[in-house]
Every structure is written in C-alpha cells, then in structure tokens.
PDB file of C-alpha atoms in Angstrom:
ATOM      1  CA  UNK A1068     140.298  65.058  85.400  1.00 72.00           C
ATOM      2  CA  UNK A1069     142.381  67.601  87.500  1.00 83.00           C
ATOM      3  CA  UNK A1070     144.174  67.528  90.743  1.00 89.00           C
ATOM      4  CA  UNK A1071     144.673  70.620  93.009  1.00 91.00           C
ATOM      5  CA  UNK A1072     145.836  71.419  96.458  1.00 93.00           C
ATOM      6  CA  UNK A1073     144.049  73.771  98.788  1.00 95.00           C
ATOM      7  CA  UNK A1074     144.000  76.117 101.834  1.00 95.00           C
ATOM      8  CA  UNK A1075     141.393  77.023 103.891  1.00 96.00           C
ATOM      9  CA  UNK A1076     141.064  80.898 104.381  1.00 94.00           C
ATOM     10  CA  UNK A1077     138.824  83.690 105.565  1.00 92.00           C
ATOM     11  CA  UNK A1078     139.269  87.196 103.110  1.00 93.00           C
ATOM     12  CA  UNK A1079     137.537  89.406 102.125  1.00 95.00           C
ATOM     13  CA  UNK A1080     138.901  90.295  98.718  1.00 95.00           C
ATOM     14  CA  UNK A1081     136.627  93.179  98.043  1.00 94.00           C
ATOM     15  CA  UNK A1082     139.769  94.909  99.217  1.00 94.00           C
ATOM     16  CA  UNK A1083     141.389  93.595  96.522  1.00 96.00           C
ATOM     17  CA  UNK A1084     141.687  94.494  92.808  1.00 97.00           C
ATOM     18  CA  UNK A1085     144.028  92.606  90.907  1.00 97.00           C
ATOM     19  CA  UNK A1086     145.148  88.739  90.983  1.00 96.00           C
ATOM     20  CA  UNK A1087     148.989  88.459  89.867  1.00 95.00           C
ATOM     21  CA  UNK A1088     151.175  84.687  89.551  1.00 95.00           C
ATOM     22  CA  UNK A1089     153.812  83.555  87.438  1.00 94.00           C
ATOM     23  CA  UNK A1090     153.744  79.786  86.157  1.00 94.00           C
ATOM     24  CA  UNK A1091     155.632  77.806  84.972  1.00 90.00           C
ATOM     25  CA  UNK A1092     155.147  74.261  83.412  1.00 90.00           C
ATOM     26  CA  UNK A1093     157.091  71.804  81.695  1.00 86.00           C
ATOM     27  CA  UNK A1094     156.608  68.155  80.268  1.00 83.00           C
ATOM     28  CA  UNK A1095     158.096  65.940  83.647  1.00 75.00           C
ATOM     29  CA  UNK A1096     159.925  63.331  80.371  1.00 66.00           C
ATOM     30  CA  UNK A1097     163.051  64.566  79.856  1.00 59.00           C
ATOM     31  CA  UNK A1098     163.261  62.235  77.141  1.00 59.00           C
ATOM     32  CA  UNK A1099     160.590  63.921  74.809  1.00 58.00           C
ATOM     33  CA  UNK A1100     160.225  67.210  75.775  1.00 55.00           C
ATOM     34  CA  UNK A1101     157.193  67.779  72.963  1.00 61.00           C
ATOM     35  CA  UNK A1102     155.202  64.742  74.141  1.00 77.00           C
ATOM     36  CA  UNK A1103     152.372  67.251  76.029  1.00 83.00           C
ATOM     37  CA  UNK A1104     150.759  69.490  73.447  1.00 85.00           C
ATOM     38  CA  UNK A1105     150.625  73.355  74.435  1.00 88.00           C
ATOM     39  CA  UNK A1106     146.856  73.799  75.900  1.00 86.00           C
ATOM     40  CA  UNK A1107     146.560  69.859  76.233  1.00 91.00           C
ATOM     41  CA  UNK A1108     146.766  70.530  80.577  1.00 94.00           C
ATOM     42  CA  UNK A1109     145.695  73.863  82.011  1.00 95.00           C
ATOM     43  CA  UNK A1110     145.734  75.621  85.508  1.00 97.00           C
ATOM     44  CA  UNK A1111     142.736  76.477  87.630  1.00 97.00           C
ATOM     45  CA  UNK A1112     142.600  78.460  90.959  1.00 97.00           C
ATOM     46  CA  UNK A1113     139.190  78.160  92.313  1.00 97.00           C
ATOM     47  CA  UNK A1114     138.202  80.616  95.077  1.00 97.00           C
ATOM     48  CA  UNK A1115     134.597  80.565  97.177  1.00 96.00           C
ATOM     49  CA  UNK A1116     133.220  80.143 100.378  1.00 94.00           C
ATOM     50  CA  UNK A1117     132.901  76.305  99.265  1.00 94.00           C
ATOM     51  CA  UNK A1118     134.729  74.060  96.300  1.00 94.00           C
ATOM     52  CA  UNK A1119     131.892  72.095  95.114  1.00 95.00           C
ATOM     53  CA  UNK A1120     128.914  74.673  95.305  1.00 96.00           C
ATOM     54  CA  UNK A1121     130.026  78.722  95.124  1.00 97.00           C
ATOM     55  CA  UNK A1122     133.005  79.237  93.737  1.00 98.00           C
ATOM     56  CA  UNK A1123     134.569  81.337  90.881  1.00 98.00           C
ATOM     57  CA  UNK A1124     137.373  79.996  89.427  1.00 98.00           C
ATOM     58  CA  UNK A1125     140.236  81.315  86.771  1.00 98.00           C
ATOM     59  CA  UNK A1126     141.671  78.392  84.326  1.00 98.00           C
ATOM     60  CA  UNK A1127     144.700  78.669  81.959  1.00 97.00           C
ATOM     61  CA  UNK A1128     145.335  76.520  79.266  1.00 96.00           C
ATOM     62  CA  UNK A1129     149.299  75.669  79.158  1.00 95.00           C
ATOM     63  CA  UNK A1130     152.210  76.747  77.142  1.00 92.00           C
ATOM     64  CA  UNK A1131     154.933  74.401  77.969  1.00 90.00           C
ATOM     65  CA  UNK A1132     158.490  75.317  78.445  1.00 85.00           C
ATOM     66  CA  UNK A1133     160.333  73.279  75.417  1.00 77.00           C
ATOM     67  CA  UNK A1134     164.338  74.096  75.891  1.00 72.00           C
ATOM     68  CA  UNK A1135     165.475  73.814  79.254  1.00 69.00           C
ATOM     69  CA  UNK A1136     168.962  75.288  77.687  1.00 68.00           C
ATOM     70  CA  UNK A1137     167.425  78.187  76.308  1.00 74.00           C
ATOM     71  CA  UNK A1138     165.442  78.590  79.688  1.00 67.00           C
ATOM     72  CA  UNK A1139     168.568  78.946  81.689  1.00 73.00           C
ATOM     73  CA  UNK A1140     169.106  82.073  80.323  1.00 76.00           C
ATOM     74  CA  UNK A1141     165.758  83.844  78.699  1.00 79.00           C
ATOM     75  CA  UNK A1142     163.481  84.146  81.779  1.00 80.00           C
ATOM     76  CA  UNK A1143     160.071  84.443  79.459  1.00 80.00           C
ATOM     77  CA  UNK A1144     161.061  80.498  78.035  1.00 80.00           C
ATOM     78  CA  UNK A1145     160.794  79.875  81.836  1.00 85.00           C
ATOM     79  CA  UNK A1146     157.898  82.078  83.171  1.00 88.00           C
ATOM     80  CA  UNK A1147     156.159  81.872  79.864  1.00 89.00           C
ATOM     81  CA  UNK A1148     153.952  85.291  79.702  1.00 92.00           C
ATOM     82  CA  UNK A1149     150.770  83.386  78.046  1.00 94.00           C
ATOM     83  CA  UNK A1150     150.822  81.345  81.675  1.00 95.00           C
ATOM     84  CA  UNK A1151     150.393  84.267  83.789  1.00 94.00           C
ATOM     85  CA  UNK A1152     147.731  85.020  86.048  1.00 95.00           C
ATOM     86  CA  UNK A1153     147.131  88.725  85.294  1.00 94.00           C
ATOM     87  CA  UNK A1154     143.224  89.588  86.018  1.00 96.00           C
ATOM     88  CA  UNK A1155     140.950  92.251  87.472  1.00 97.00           C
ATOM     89  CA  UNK A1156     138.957  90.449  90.135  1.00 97.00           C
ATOM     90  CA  UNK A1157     135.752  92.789  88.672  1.00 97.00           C
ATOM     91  CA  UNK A1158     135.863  90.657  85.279  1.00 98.00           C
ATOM     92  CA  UNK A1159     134.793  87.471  87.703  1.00 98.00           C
ATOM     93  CA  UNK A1160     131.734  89.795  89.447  1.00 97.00           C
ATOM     94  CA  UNK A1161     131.326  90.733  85.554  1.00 98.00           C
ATOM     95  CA  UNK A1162     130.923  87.176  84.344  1.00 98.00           C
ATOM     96  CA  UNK A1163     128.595  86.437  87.630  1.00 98.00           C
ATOM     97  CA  UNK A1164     125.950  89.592  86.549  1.00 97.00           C
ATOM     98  CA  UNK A1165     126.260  88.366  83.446  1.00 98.00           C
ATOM     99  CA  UNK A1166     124.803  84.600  84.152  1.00 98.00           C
ATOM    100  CA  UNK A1167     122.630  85.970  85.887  1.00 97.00           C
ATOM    101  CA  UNK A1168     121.242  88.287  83.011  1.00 97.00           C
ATOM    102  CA  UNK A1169     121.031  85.041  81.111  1.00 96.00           C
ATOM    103  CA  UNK A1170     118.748  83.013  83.130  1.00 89.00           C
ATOM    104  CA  UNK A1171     121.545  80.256  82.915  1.00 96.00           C
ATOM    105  CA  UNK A1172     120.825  77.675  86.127  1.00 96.00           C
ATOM    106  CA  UNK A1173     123.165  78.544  89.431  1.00 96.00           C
ATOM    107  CA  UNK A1174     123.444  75.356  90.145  1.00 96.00           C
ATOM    108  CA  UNK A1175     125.829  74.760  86.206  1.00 97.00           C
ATOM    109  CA  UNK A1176     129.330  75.747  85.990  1.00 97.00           C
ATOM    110  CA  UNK A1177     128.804  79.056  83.891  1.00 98.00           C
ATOM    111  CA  UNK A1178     131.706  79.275  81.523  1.00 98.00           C
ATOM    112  CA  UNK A1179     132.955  82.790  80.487  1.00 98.00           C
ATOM    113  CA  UNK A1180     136.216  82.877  77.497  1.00 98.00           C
ATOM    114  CA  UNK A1181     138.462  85.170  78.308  1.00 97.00           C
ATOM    115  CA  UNK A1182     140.812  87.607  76.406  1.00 96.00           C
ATOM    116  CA  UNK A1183     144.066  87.682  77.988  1.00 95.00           C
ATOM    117  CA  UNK A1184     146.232  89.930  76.124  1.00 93.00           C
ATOM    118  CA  UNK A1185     149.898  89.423  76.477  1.00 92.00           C
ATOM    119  CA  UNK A1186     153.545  90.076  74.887  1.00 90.00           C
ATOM    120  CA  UNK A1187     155.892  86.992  74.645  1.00 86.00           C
ATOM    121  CA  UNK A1188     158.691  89.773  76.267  1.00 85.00           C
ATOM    122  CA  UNK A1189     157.352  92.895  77.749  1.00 84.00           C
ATOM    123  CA  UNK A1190     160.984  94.021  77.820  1.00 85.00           C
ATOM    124  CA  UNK A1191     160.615  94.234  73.988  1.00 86.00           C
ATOM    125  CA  UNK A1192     159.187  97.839  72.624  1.00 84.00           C
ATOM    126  CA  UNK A1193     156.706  97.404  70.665  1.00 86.00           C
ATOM    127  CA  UNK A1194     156.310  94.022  70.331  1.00 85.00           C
ATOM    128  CA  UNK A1195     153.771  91.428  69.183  1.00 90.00           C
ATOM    129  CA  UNK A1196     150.536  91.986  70.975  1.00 92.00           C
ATOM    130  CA  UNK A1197     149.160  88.272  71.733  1.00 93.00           C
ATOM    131  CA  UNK A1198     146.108  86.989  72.660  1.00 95.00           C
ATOM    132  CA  UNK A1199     144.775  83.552  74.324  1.00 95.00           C
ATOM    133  CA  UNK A1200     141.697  82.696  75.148  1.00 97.00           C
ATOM    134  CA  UNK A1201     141.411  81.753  79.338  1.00 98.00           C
ATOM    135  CA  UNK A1202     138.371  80.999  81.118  1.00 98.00           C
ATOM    136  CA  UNK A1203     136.229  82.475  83.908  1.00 98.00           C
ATOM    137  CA  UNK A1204     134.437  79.859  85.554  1.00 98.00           C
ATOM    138  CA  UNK A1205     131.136  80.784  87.654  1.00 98.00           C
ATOM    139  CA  UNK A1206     128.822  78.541  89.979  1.00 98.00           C
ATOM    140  CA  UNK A1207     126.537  79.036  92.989  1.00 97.00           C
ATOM    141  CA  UNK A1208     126.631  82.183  94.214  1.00 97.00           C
ATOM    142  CA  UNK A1209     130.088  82.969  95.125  1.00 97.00           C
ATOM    143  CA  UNK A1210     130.801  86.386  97.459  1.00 96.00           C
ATOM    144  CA  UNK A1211     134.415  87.748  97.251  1.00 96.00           C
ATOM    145  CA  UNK A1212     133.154  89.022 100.534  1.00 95.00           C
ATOM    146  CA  UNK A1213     133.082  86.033 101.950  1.00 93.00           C
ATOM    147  CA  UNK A1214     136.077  83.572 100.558  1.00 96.00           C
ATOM    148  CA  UNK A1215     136.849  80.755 102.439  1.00 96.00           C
ATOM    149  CA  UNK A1216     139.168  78.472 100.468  1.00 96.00           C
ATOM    150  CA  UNK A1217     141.366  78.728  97.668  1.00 97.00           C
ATOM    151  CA  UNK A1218     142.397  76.053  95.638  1.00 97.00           C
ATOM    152  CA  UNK A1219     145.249  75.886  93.237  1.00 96.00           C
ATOM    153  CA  UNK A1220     145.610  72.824  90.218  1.00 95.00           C
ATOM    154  CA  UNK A1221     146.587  71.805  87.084  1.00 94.00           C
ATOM    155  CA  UNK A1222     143.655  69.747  84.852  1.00 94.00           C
ATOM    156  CA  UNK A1223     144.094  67.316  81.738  1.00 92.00           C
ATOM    157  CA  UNK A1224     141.741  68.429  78.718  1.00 90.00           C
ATOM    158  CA  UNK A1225     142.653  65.430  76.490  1.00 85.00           C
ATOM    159  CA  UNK A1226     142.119  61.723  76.752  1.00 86.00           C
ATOM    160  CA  UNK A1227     145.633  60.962  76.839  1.00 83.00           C
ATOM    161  CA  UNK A1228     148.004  60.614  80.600  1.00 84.00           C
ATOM    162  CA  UNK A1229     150.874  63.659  80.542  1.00 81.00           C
ATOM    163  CA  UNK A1230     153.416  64.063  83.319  1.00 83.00           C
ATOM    164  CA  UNK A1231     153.837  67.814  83.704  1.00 86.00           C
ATOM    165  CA  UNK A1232     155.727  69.950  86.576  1.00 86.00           C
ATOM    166  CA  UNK A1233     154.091  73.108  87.340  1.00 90.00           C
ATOM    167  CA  UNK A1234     155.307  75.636  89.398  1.00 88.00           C
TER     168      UNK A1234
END
C-alpha cells in the first residue's frame, strides 16, 4: 500500500528535459534505527492528466539514512545519492513506445526496470560507479503535453508496518 500527496497542475513538460530531487529517508524509531530494510519502502511521483487512468510514474526503492551522527556532517549519509531523482523525461516516452511495440494492454500498469547509475560521493574522483535498479511505470496513455497532476509518495513493498520520514 502507499500514501502520496498531490497537486493539481496544468504543464506542458515537453519543454522540459530533465527531472532533478534530492530525498531523503530515515526509519521514524529512533530506538532501532535498522528496523526498515533498505528497498523495503520506495518513492513514487506519478505525473498524468489523471492518477488512476494515464499516468507515468518514476518509483525508487529506499536507502535509509542509518547514523544520524555521521549525517550531521557527511551530506551524502543525509541526501543519500541512490535516492535521487535524476532522469531524462525521454526514457518515460521511451518506455511508453516501447509497450506499445509489445502489444501489452493500456489499460495494465506497464512496468519498465531502470538503470540508475550513481556514485555514493560525486565529490570523490574516480569513485565506485553504482547501479540500482528504479522503475518506470506506464498506464493509459499519458501526454507530457498535457499534465495535469502530480503526485508525490512513499509505498511499502513488504508485508510488514515501517514508520519512515521522507523528505
């Protein structure tokens, strides 16, 4: 199940290339700060002329922010890089052509993995290229021509209840 909050817009992102955020999340017990398991609650930001019909939508699974010491002073254990919103809005038109190609129904959430490639600190030369796996989310017939809402919210991929803060 997921929760989300929303706004109600009316862009044309064609204009647009890139979407850019920063987030952060953290397990809300102070208590037991390893009690949510990295990838166990993820992020979505749905964008379409509807929510429920024609949409495409973006979804991160979580890395968690472990040592709120250690996150006082390293920025990237705050604003973990593996959270980051960091696509080209043509990979969502991409995975769209691509249903399509397939015959797969409209009317399904089309699910498209994702290769976000990442470095734990970009400050770092030459360091560690990463890679998680994110996904693009198609269904209906969405028109970045034509977006009308956005929504923004986090979703729990396990069984179990988690308190999280994300920001």
């Amino acid at each position: 199940y997921g929760v989300g909050a929303y706004k109600i817009i009316n862009m044309d992102w064609r204009l647009y290339e890139n979407m850019n955020m920063f987030v952060h999340a953290e397990s809300f017990d102070d208590n037991n700060l390893f009690d949510v398991p990295d990838g166990e609650v993820s992020l979505f930001i749905r964008m379409g002329s509807d929510f429920e019909q024609n949409y495409y939508e973006y979804e991160i699974p979580l890395d968690l922010s472990r040592d709120p010491v250690i996150a006082m002073t390293d920025a990237y254990e705050l604003w973990r890089t593996s959270n980051a919103i960091d696509i080209k809005l043509e990979e969502f038109k991409n995975a769209k052509i691509e249903r399509n190609a397939s015959a797969f129904e409209t009317t399904e959430r089309y699910v498209k993995p994702y290769e976000y490639r990442y470095q734990f600190d970009p400050t770092v030369k030459d360091s560690e290229e990463l890679v998680k796996i994110n996904n693009i989310i198609v269904k209906g017939n969405p028109n970045f021509g034509q977006v009308k809402g956005v929504m923004l919210g986090i979703r729990n991929n396990g069984s179990d209840e988690h308190s999280v803060e994300v920001w």
